[in-house]
């Protein structure tokens, strides 16, 4: 296949595009501004904890078909782990109530048929509200469709929506939650198993992809920031990377897989999401190790999800724009209080900790920001966009990100044919 695709940004969107293009026999170069691949989804050694950690806890679901396809393509299908059953355990930090949302027979049937299968306080009819999402208008929020004054909303839908959309339910776009429900719960329990990386995010999603790129002859360069696109009539004709200029030939193209603010600076007139939400993760190193991996949804505190892997307990707070402004010591203390309560540790002193603040974890997934997502194709013939902020129809998650890479690279390939 004549020509070359230059991919800018080695987050999961750029990696996904590269893998798809290499599979189709296209020559690929990948340029990354930082010293590592993975972007917002990666692992690194933390000196304070003396442990390898992920930048943030990431959960996917067994029904995420782009995730499963990508992992298969890079030879990492067996790198995820999770509970054998599609179950989501919850704990109320105020009332100490516990419950599990079990999705083994699909979401609605089991929960509606037996009282024991329902979230405490939830009525049968509350479950039917899920279908409001299917008919939600573009401007509708999750709270307008599913809540806000019922136990099912407070104890399941709201925590789920905040985790998936990284946006509070009263402003989160309902239109983005429905495809997730449809593609997972709509397909029954086998599509709803929560999964996480067995070892770390990089070991699952990044390192095996880089190995495939190397194996198939792709050029990958780090510390190589794209500074400028030279545009002539309706094509990009050159890239300025650091001090170097790469001239583009007839059959050459570019996939810009950078965050929206970087893309908007590089592409004149590009409309893109410009409002963001934070995620805060707290990691605590315990004295003893536990086998395997477990997680727990938390209600009524600051921490929202708790993950235990080996001797590290990690907690996540999404839509954390207020919390992220607090000093890390204060955040650590507040999160540890929730961890100690949830794990019944009594007044255990706070162990070694690390707080990771991601101020721009994702774009704010509100109806107005969703309306700003651009498609993969641009007004320029040989320029395509990828990233969790582009218009995939899905939330800004790993699944949406990987699909964005496939959509941009498919558009590139279509153009060549
Ligand atoms: C804390 C946290 C928790 C999350 N939890 C989950 C979860 O549980 N489940 C889930 O599915 N998703 C989760 N996500 C979302 C998921 O991580 C993102 O959707 C995904 O990683 C976005 O990938 P991307 O490739 O679009 O962007 P990025 O990862 O941001 O990649 C863009 C890359 O472009 C590079 N770049 C920028 N400018 C330039 C330039 N000019 N030249 C060259 N390179 C450049 C950047 O350095 C970066 O490497 C979470 C995100 C965060 C931050």
GROMACS .gro file of C-alpha atoms and ligand atoms in nm:
model
  470
    1UNK     CA    1   0.000   0.000   0.000
    2UNK     CA    2   0.167   0.326  -0.113
    3UNK     CA    3   0.213   0.602   0.142
    4UNK     CA    4   0.248   0.632   0.514
    5UNK     CA    5   0.026   0.726   0.808
    6UNK     CA    6   0.177   0.952   1.072
    7UNK     CA    7   0.002   0.904   1.407
    8UNK     CA    8   0.049   1.173   1.669
    9UNK     CA    9  -0.009   1.071   2.033
   10UNK     CA   10   0.071   0.730   2.183
   11UNK     CA   11  -0.228   0.704   2.416
   12UNK     CA   12  -0.468   0.416   2.360
   13UNK     CA   13  -0.637   0.595   2.068
   14UNK     CA   14  -0.306   0.630   1.881
   15UNK     CA   15  -0.204   0.273   1.964
   16UNK     CA   16  -0.540   0.137   1.850
   17UNK     CA   17  -0.516   0.327   1.519
   18UNK     CA   18  -0.160   0.200   1.466
   19UNK     CA   19  -0.255  -0.163   1.530
   20UNK     CA   20  -0.552  -0.140   1.291
   21UNK     CA   21  -0.342   0.018   1.014
   22UNK     CA   22  -0.055  -0.228   1.049
   23UNK     CA   23  -0.303  -0.512   1.023
   24UNK     CA   24  -0.421  -0.364   0.692
   25UNK     CA   25  -0.061  -0.349   0.566
   26UNK     CA   26  -0.009   0.027   0.597
   27UNK     CA   27   0.326   0.182   0.698
   28UNK     CA   28   0.299   0.370   1.026
   29UNK     CA   29   0.503   0.619   1.232
   30UNK     CA   30   0.395   0.711   1.585
   31UNK     CA   31   0.512   1.031   1.757
   32UNK     CA   32   0.464   1.091   2.131
   33UNK     CA   33   0.536   1.416   2.315
   34UNK     CA   34   0.616   1.256   2.651
   35UNK     CA   35   0.875   0.993   2.735
   36UNK     CA   36   0.625   0.706   2.752
   37UNK     CA   37   0.319   0.559   2.583
   38UNK     CA   38  -0.026   0.509   2.737
   39UNK     CA   39  -0.123   0.871   2.807
   40UNK     CA   40  -0.400   0.871   3.069
   41UNK     CA   41  -0.396   0.491   3.097
   42UNK     CA   42  -0.059   0.364   3.215
   43UNK     CA   43   0.149   0.221   3.500
   44UNK     CA   44   0.469   0.343   3.662
   45UNK     CA   45   0.689   0.283   3.964
   46UNK     CA   46   0.596   0.506   4.257
   47UNK     CA   47   0.898   0.574   4.477
   48UNK     CA   48   0.698   0.661   4.792
   49UNK     CA   49   0.497   0.340   4.784
   50UNK     CA   50   0.795   0.151   4.639
   51UNK     CA   51   0.541  -0.018   4.416
   52UNK     CA   52   0.425  -0.014   4.057
   53UNK     CA   53   0.084   0.157   4.035
   54UNK     CA   54  -0.163   0.264   3.767
   55UNK     CA   55  -0.226   0.636   3.717
   56UNK     CA   56  -0.586   0.552   3.807
   57UNK     CA   57  -0.800   0.246   3.862
   58UNK     CA   58  -0.953   0.143   3.531
   59UNK     CA   59  -1.245  -0.101   3.501
   60UNK     CA   60  -1.378  -0.241   3.176
   61UNK     CA   61  -1.664  -0.484   3.116
   62UNK     CA   62  -1.647  -0.824   2.950
   63UNK     CA   63  -1.894  -0.699   2.686
   64UNK     CA   64  -1.658  -0.422   2.570
   65UNK     CA   65  -1.598  -0.562   2.223
   66UNK     CA   66  -1.334  -0.310   2.112
   67UNK     CA   67  -1.135  -0.382   2.429
   68UNK     CA   68  -1.152  -0.756   2.373
   69UNK     CA   69  -1.068  -0.722   2.001
   70UNK     CA   70  -0.770  -0.496   2.072
   71UNK     CA   71  -0.633  -0.723   2.346
   72UNK     CA   72  -0.664  -1.022   2.113
   73UNK     CA   73  -0.482  -0.834   1.837
   74UNK     CA   74  -0.190  -0.747   2.067
   75UNK     CA   75  -0.179  -1.093   2.229
   76UNK     CA   76  -0.294  -0.976   2.573
   77UNK     CA   77  -0.637  -1.140   2.601
   78UNK     CA   78  -0.545  -1.319   2.921
   79UNK     CA   79  -0.407  -1.007   3.092
   80UNK     CA   80  -0.734  -0.902   3.259
   81UNK     CA   81  -0.882  -1.035   3.580
   82UNK     CA   82  -1.202  -0.991   3.777
   83UNK     CA   83  -1.472  -1.170   3.970
   84UNK     CA   84  -1.609  -1.480   3.798
   85UNK     CA   85  -1.968  -1.355   3.832
   86UNK     CA   86  -2.110  -1.029   3.692
   87UNK     CA   87  -2.164  -0.880   4.037
   88UNK     CA   88  -2.117  -0.530   4.177
   89UNK     CA   89  -2.092  -0.523   4.558
   90UNK     CA   90  -2.178  -0.197   4.738
   91UNK     CA   91  -2.132  -0.067   5.093
   92UNK     CA   92  -2.305   0.233   5.248
   93UNK     CA   93  -2.049   0.414   5.465
   94UNK     CA   94  -2.323   0.594   5.661
   95UNK     CA   95  -2.565   0.311   5.733
   96UNK     CA   96  -2.320   0.016   5.702
   97UNK     CA   97  -2.573  -0.156   5.471
   98UNK     CA   98  -2.430  -0.387   5.206
   99UNK     CA   99  -2.583  -0.512   4.883
  100UNK     CA  100  -2.477  -0.665   4.556
  101UNK     CA  101  -2.617  -0.584   4.215
  102UNK     CA  102  -2.606  -0.919   4.035
  103UNK     CA  103  -2.646  -0.913   3.659
  104UNK     CA  104  -2.618  -1.283   3.590
  105UNK     CA  105  -2.956  -1.319   3.420
  106UNK     CA  106  -2.947  -0.976   3.258
  107UNK     CA  107  -3.021  -0.665   3.455
  108UNK     CA  108  -3.397  -0.638   3.464
  109UNK     CA  109  -3.538  -0.991   3.501
  110UNK     CA  110  -3.362  -1.107   3.816
  111UNK     CA  111  -3.376  -0.773   3.993
  112UNK     CA  112  -3.744  -0.731   3.920
  113UNK     CA  113  -3.856  -1.084   3.995
  114UNK     CA  114  -3.710  -1.133   4.340
  115UNK     CA  115  -3.710  -0.881   4.621
  116UNK     CA  116  -3.383  -1.029   4.744
  117UNK     CA  117  -3.221  -0.941   4.411
  118UNK     CA  118  -3.319  -0.576   4.435
  119UNK     CA  119  -3.113  -0.288   4.572
  120UNK     CA  120  -3.239  -0.216   4.929
  121UNK     CA  121  -3.528   0.031   4.915
  122UNK     CA  122  -3.570   0.002   4.536
  123UNK     CA  123  -3.912  -0.070   4.387
  124UNK     CA  124  -3.980  -0.288   4.085
  125UNK     CA  125  -4.097   0.010   3.884
  126UNK     CA  126  -3.771   0.198   3.945
  127UNK     CA  127  -3.594  -0.062   3.731
  128UNK     CA  128  -3.817   0.011   3.434
  129UNK     CA  129  -3.690   0.370   3.433
  130UNK     CA  130  -3.378   0.232   3.263
  131UNK     CA  131  -3.577   0.239   2.939
  132UNK     CA  132  -3.614   0.618   2.968
  133UNK     CA  133  -3.249   0.630   2.865
  134UNK     CA  134  -3.329   0.469   2.531
  135UNK     CA  135  -3.562   0.753   2.439
  136UNK     CA  136  -3.365   1.034   2.603
  137UNK     CA  137  -3.333   1.352   2.399
  138UNK     CA  138  -2.992   1.506   2.333
  139UNK     CA  139  -3.037   1.754   2.617
  140UNK     CA  140  -3.155   1.503   2.880
  141UNK     CA  141  -2.942   1.430   3.186
  142UNK     CA  142  -2.902   1.099   3.365
  143UNK     CA  143  -3.079   1.234   3.675
  144UNK     CA  144  -3.377   1.348   3.465
  145UNK     CA  145  -3.414   0.997   3.319
  146UNK     CA  146  -3.340   0.778   3.619
  147UNK     CA  147  -3.368   0.982   3.936
  148UNK     CA  148  -3.309   1.161   4.146
  149UNK     CA  149  -3.549   1.063   4.426
  150UNK     CA  150  -3.535   0.686   4.439
  151UNK     CA  151  -3.310   0.435   4.610
  152UNK     CA  152  -3.209   0.263   4.287
  153UNK     CA  153  -3.074   0.591   4.152
  154UNK     CA  154  -2.877   0.678   4.466
  155UNK     CA  155  -2.751   0.327   4.522
  156UNK     CA  156  -2.676   0.208   4.169
  157UNK     CA  157  -2.743   0.438   3.874
  158UNK     CA  158  -2.574   0.747   4.013
  159UNK     CA  159  -2.250   0.574   4.118
  160UNK     CA  160  -2.247   0.389   3.786
  161UNK     CA  161  -2.310   0.706   3.583
  162UNK     CA  162  -2.045   0.905   3.769
  163UNK     CA  163  -1.792   0.624   3.715
  164UNK     CA  164  -1.871   0.582   3.345
  165UNK     CA  165  -1.922   0.948   3.251
  166UNK     CA  166  -1.695   1.118   3.507
  167UNK     CA  167  -1.969   1.377   3.542
  168UNK     CA  168  -2.233   1.424   3.814
  169UNK     CA  169  -2.567   1.262   3.728
  170UNK     CA  170  -2.756   1.591   3.732
  171UNK     CA  171  -2.548   1.724   3.441
  172UNK     CA  172  -2.428   1.403   3.270
  173UNK     CA  173  -2.564   1.331   2.920
  174UNK     CA  174  -2.815   1.045   2.925
  175UNK     CA  175  -2.746   0.986   2.555
  176UNK     CA  176  -2.399   0.852   2.643
  177UNK     CA  177  -2.513   0.611   2.913
  178UNK     CA  178  -2.766   0.425   2.699
  179UNK     CA  179  -2.516   0.269   2.451
  180UNK     CA  180  -2.318   0.134   2.748
  181UNK     CA  181  -2.629  -0.022   2.903
  182UNK     CA  182  -2.741  -0.156   2.565
  183UNK     CA  183  -2.405  -0.316   2.480
  184UNK     CA  184  -2.348  -0.471   2.824
  185UNK     CA  185  -2.658  -0.522   3.040
  186UNK     CA  186  -2.867  -0.553   2.725
  187UNK     CA  187  -2.663  -0.862   2.633
  188UNK     CA  188  -2.699  -1.032   2.970
  189UNK     CA  189  -2.463  -1.122   3.250
  190UNK     CA  190  -2.182  -1.260   3.035
  191UNK     CA  191  -2.126  -0.908   2.895
  192UNK     CA  192  -2.122  -0.746   3.239
  193UNK     CA  193  -1.827  -0.900   3.423
  194UNK     CA  194  -1.613  -0.619   3.564
  195UNK     CA  195  -1.249  -0.663   3.463
  196UNK     CA  196  -0.924  -0.490   3.545
  197UNK     CA  197  -0.559  -0.535   3.452
  198UNK     CA  198  -0.404  -0.838   3.624
  199UNK     CA  199  -0.064  -0.675   3.663
  200UNK     CA  200  -0.104  -0.314   3.550
  201UNK     CA  201  -0.255  -0.098   3.275
  202UNK     CA  202   0.070  -0.077   3.080
  203UNK     CA  203   0.120  -0.453   3.096
  204UNK     CA  204  -0.229  -0.507   2.948
  205UNK     CA  205  -0.289  -0.219   2.708
  206UNK     CA  206   0.041  -0.052   2.625
  207UNK     CA  207   0.353  -0.270   2.636
  208UNK     CA  208   0.209  -0.557   2.424
  209UNK     CA  209   0.091  -0.301   2.165
  210UNK     CA  210   0.437  -0.142   2.147
  211UNK     CA  211   0.585  -0.490   2.100
  212UNK     CA  212   0.351  -0.554   1.805
  213UNK     CA  213   0.440  -0.215   1.654
  214UNK     CA  214   0.810  -0.294   1.681
  215UNK     CA  215   0.761  -0.641   1.540
  216UNK     CA  216   0.570  -0.508   1.238
  217UNK     CA  217   0.828  -0.238   1.161
  218UNK     CA  218   0.645   0.075   1.280
  219UNK     CA  219   0.864   0.368   1.380
  220UNK     CA  220   0.787   0.493   1.733
  221UNK     CA  221   0.950   0.804   1.877
  222UNK     CA  222   0.914   0.957   2.223
  223UNK     CA  223   0.984   1.313   2.346
  224UNK     CA  224   0.877   1.417   1.998
  225UNK     CA  225   0.601   1.678   2.016
  226UNK     CA  226   0.406   1.786   1.709
  227UNK     CA  227   0.435   2.166   1.705
  228UNK     CA  228   0.275   2.261   1.377
  229UNK     CA  229   0.077   2.131   1.081
  230UNK     CA  230   0.150   2.299   0.747
  231UNK     CA  231  -0.169   2.317   0.547
  232UNK     CA  232  -0.197   2.384   0.175
  233UNK     CA  233  -0.546   2.413   0.026
  234UNK     CA  234  -0.729   2.109   0.166
  235UNK     CA  235  -0.432   1.891   0.273
  236UNK     CA  236  -0.169   1.877   0.542
  237UNK     CA  237   0.164   1.896   0.359
  238UNK     CA  238   0.416   1.889   0.647
  239UNK     CA  239   0.455   1.820   1.019
  240UNK     CA  240   0.690   2.016   1.242
  241UNK     CA  241   0.812   1.780   1.515
  242UNK     CA  242   1.058   1.940   1.755
  243UNK     CA  243   1.317   2.099   1.523
  244UNK     CA  244   1.245   1.857   1.234
  245UNK     CA  245   1.007   1.890   0.943
  246UNK     CA  246   0.845   1.583   0.789
  247UNK     CA  247   0.711   1.653   0.440
  248UNK     CA  248   0.404   1.456   0.341
  249UNK     CA  249   0.379   1.288   0.001
  250UNK     CA  250   0.068   1.223  -0.209
  251UNK     CA  251  -0.048   0.908  -0.029
  252UNK     CA  252   0.052   1.020   0.320
  253UNK     CA  253  -0.194   1.097   0.597
  254UNK     CA  254  -0.210   1.195   0.965
  255UNK     CA  255  -0.412   1.073   1.258
  256UNK     CA  256  -0.413   1.325   1.538
  257UNK     CA  257  -0.468   1.125   1.859
  258UNK     CA  258  -0.391   1.400   2.110
  259UNK     CA  259  -0.619   1.552   2.378
  260UNK     CA  260  -0.876   1.807   2.256
  261UNK     CA  261  -0.689   2.117   2.377
  262UNK     CA  262  -0.374   2.010   2.186
  263UNK     CA  263  -0.579   1.928   1.874
  264UNK     CA  264  -0.758   2.264   1.886
  265UNK     CA  265  -0.422   2.444   1.893
  266UNK     CA  266  -0.292   2.247   1.594
  267UNK     CA  267  -0.599   2.250   1.368
  268UNK     CA  268  -0.736   2.593   1.280
  269UNK     CA  269  -1.109   2.628   1.344
  270UNK     CA  270  -1.151   2.287   1.509
  271UNK     CA  271  -1.447   2.272   1.747
  272UNK     CA  272  -1.381   2.035   2.040
  273UNK     CA  273  -1.489   1.983   2.401
  274UNK     CA  274  -1.333   2.251   2.620
  275UNK     CA  275  -1.462   2.168   2.967
  276UNK     CA  276  -1.311   1.889   3.175
  277UNK     CA  277  -1.367   1.688   3.493
  278UNK     CA  278  -1.109   1.559   3.740
  279UNK     CA  279  -1.050   1.213   3.884
  280UNK     CA  280  -0.862   1.163   4.210
  281UNK     CA  281  -0.707   0.828   4.304
  282UNK     CA  282  -0.566   0.741   4.644
  283UNK     CA  283  -0.326   0.447   4.679
  284UNK     CA  284  -0.243   0.300   5.022
  285UNK     CA  285   0.015   0.029   5.088
  286UNK     CA  286  -0.108  -0.224   5.343
  287UNK     CA  287   0.112  -0.439   5.567
  288UNK     CA  288  -0.026  -0.765   5.428
  289UNK     CA  289  -0.105  -0.893   5.081
  290UNK     CA  290  -0.439  -1.036   4.974
  291UNK     CA  291  -0.477  -1.287   4.694
  292UNK     CA  292  -0.638  -1.182   4.366
  293UNK     CA  293  -0.840  -0.869   4.306
  294UNK     CA  294  -1.158  -0.736   4.462
  295UNK     CA  295  -1.356  -0.415   4.441
  296UNK     CA  296  -1.641  -0.242   4.621
  297UNK     CA  297  -1.871   0.049   4.536
  298UNK     CA  298  -1.895   0.300   4.822
  299UNK     CA  299  -2.192   0.526   4.895
  300UNK     CA  300  -2.219   0.810   5.146
  301UNK     CA  301  -1.850   0.901   5.178
  302UNK     CA  302  -1.582   1.070   4.970
  303UNK     CA  303  -1.435   0.754   4.813
  304UNK     CA  304  -1.658   0.605   4.541
  305UNK     CA  305  -1.487   0.279   4.441
  306UNK     CA  306  -1.236   0.074   4.634
  307UNK     CA  307  -0.998  -0.175   4.473
  308UNK     CA  308  -0.773  -0.425   4.650
  309UNK     CA  309  -0.484  -0.580   4.456
  310UNK     CA  310  -0.204  -0.751   4.650
  311UNK     CA  311  -0.096  -0.512   4.926
  312UNK     CA  312  -0.228  -0.198   4.755
  313UNK     CA  313  -0.573  -0.055   4.829
  314UNK     CA  314  -0.674   0.210   4.578
  315UNK     CA  315  -0.979   0.433   4.586
  316UNK     CA  316  -1.126   0.642   4.307
  317UNK     CA  317  -1.326   0.963   4.314
  318UNK     CA  318  -1.470   1.071   3.978
  319UNK     CA  319  -1.618   1.413   3.893
  320UNK     CA  320  -1.378   1.529   4.165
  321UNK     CA  321  -1.339   1.895   4.073
  322UNK     CA  322  -1.384   2.020   4.431
  323UNK     CA  323  -1.174   1.748   4.593
  324UNK     CA  324  -0.886   1.791   4.349
  325UNK     CA  325  -0.826   2.145   4.478
  326UNK     CA  326  -0.759   2.025   4.834
  327UNK     CA  327  -0.406   1.953   4.962
  328UNK     CA  328  -0.298   1.592   4.908
  329UNK     CA  329  -0.260   1.533   5.287
  330UNK     CA  330  -0.622   1.634   5.342
  331UNK     CA  331  -0.743   1.413   5.056
  332UNK     CA  332  -0.540   1.116   5.183
  333UNK     CA  333  -0.688   1.153   5.533
  334UNK     CA  334  -1.045   1.171   5.404
  335UNK     CA  335  -1.002   0.874   5.171
  336UNK     CA  336  -0.825   0.662   5.432
  337UNK     CA  337  -1.112   0.721   5.678
  338UNK     CA  338  -1.348   0.569   5.418
  339UNK     CA  339  -1.112   0.279   5.344
  340UNK     CA  340  -1.073   0.196   5.715
  341UNK     CA  341  -1.451   0.194   5.759
  342UNK     CA  342  -1.522  -0.012   5.447
  343UNK     CA  343  -1.255  -0.272   5.526
  344UNK     CA  344  -1.339  -0.270   5.897
  345UNK     CA  345  -0.984  -0.177   5.999
  346UNK     CA  346  -1.090   0.015   6.312
  347UNK     CA  347  -0.861   0.307   6.396
  348UNK     CA  348  -0.568   0.175   6.194
  349UNK     CA  349  -0.303   0.445   6.137
  350UNK     CA  350  -0.281   0.565   5.778
  351UNK     CA  351  -0.015   0.363   5.592
  352UNK     CA  352   0.217   0.497   5.319
  353UNK     CA  353   0.002   0.669   5.057
  354UNK     CA  354   0.005   0.841   4.721
  355UNK     CA  355  -0.264   1.072   4.585
  356UNK     CA  356  -0.280   1.103   4.206
  357UNK     CA  357  -0.474   1.402   4.072
  358UNK     CA  358  -0.582   1.398   3.708
  359UNK     CA  359  -0.737   1.743   3.665
  360UNK     CA  360  -0.838   1.683   3.304
  361UNK     CA  361  -0.918   1.314   3.335
  362UNK     CA  362  -1.190   1.334   3.068
  363UNK     CA  363  -1.399   1.603   2.903
  364UNK     CA  364  -1.717   1.698   3.092
  365UNK     CA  365  -1.975   1.462   2.945
  366UNK     CA  366  -2.264   1.706   2.956
  367UNK     CA  367  -2.512   1.748   2.668
  368UNK     CA  368  -2.350   2.073   2.552
  369UNK     CA  369  -1.995   1.931   2.556
  370UNK     CA  370  -2.109   1.611   2.383
  371UNK     CA  371  -2.241   1.839   2.106
  372UNK     CA  372  -1.886   1.970   2.053
  373UNK     CA  373  -1.735   1.628   1.971
  374UNK     CA  374  -1.598   1.626   1.615
  375UNK     CA  375  -1.611   1.320   1.387
  376UNK     CA  376  -1.298   1.132   1.278
  377UNK     CA  377  -1.297   1.298   0.935
  378UNK     CA  378  -1.195   1.662   0.914
  379UNK     CA  379  -1.226   1.927   0.644
  380UNK     CA  380  -0.870   1.838   0.540
  381UNK     CA  381  -0.847   1.536   0.307
  382UNK     CA  382  -0.560   1.357   0.478
  383UNK     CA  383  -0.619   1.452   0.844
  384UNK     CA  384  -0.820   1.232   1.083
  385UNK     CA  385  -0.896   1.265   1.454
  386UNK     CA  386  -0.894   1.000   1.726
  387UNK     CA  387  -0.931   1.016   2.103
  388UNK     CA  388  -1.191   0.963   2.373
  389UNK     CA  389  -1.326   1.315   2.305
  390UNK     CA  390  -1.413   1.251   1.939
  391UNK     CA  391  -1.765   1.155   1.834
  392UNK     CA  392  -1.775   0.781   1.892
  393UNK     CA  393  -2.126   0.784   2.039
  394UNK     CA  394  -1.972   0.630   2.351
  395UNK     CA  395  -1.843   0.781   2.676
  396UNK     CA  396  -1.477   0.877   2.721
  397UNK     CA  397  -1.365   0.532   2.833
  398UNK     CA  398  -1.114   0.275   2.713
  399UNK     CA  399  -1.385   0.119   2.495
  400UNK     CA  400  -1.469   0.453   2.331
  401UNK     CA  401  -1.100   0.540   2.294
  402UNK     CA  402  -1.008   0.215   2.120
  403UNK     CA  403  -1.306   0.249   1.887
  404UNK     CA  404  -1.203   0.606   1.803
  405UNK     CA  405  -0.865   0.473   1.687
  406UNK     CA  406  -1.036   0.215   1.467
  407UNK     CA  407  -1.281   0.474   1.328
  408UNK     CA  408  -1.002   0.719   1.237
  409UNK     CA  409  -0.783   0.451   1.079
  410UNK     CA  410  -1.077   0.299   0.888
  411UNK     CA  411  -1.157   0.646   0.750
  412UNK     CA  412  -0.791   0.682   0.650
  413UNK     CA  413  -0.794   0.344   0.472
  414UNK     CA  414  -1.124   0.423   0.297
  415UNK     CA  415  -0.974   0.743   0.162
  416UNK     CA  416  -0.686   0.551   0.010
  417UNK     CA  417  -0.906   0.301  -0.170
  418LIG     C1  418  -0.775   0.857   3.648
  418LIG     C2  419  -0.851   0.800   3.531
  418LIG     C3  420  -0.935   0.691   3.551
  418LIG     C4  421  -1.004   0.637   3.442
  418LIG     N1  422  -1.082   0.528   3.462
  418LIG     C5  423  -1.135   0.463   3.356
  418LIG     C6  424  -1.204   0.340   3.373
  418LIG     O1  425  -1.220   0.290   3.485
  418LIG     N2  426  -1.252   0.276   3.263
  418LIG     C7  427  -1.236   0.327   3.138
  418LIG     O2  428  -1.279   0.261   3.042
  418LIG     N3  429  -1.174   0.446   3.118
  418LIG     C8  430  -1.122   0.515   3.223
  418LIG     N4  431  -1.055   0.633   3.204
  418LIG     C9  432  -1.053   0.695   3.069
  418LIG    C10  433  -0.938   0.645   2.980
  418LIG     O3  434  -0.817   0.638   3.050
  418LIG    C11  435  -0.923   0.744   2.864
  418LIG     O4  436  -1.046   0.753   2.797
  418LIG    C12  437  -0.815   0.704   2.763
  418LIG     O5  438  -0.695   0.667   2.824
  418LIG    C13  439  -0.792   0.821   2.667
  418LIG     O6  440  -0.694   0.785   2.570
  418LIG     P1  441  -0.656   0.882   2.449
  418LIG     O7  442  -0.561   0.810   2.365
  418LIG     O8  443  -0.781   0.935   2.387
  418LIG     O9  444  -0.589   1.011   2.516
  418LIG     P2  445  -0.452   1.025   2.599
  418LIG    O10  446  -0.434   0.908   2.686
  418LIG    O11  447  -0.459   1.159   2.664
  418LIG    O12  448  -0.337   1.023   2.490
  418LIG    C14  449  -0.297   1.136   2.415
  418LIG    C15  450  -0.146   1.130   2.397
  418LIG    O13  451  -0.107   1.237   2.311
  418LIG    C16  452   0.016   1.290   2.358
  418LIG     N5  453   0.030   1.426   2.303
  418LIG    C17  454  -0.035   1.539   2.340
  418LIG     N6  455   0.001   1.642   2.262
  418LIG    C18  456   0.092   1.593   2.174
  418LIG    C19  457   0.167   1.652   2.067
  418LIG     N7  458   0.152   1.781   2.033
  418LIG     N8  459   0.254   1.573   1.997
  418LIG    C20  460   0.269   1.441   2.028
  418LIG     N9  461   0.199   1.381   2.128
  418LIG    C21  462   0.112   1.456   2.200
  418LIG    C22  463   0.000   1.283   2.509
  418LIG    O14  464   0.126   1.291   2.575
  418LIG    C23  465  -0.069   1.148   2.527
  418LIG    O15  466   0.024   1.043   2.542
  418LIG    C24  467  -0.990   0.694   3.312
  418LIG    C25  468  -0.906   0.805   3.294
  418LIG    C26  469  -0.837   0.857   3.402
  418LIG    C27  470  -0.746   0.976   3.379
   0.00000   0.00000   0.00000
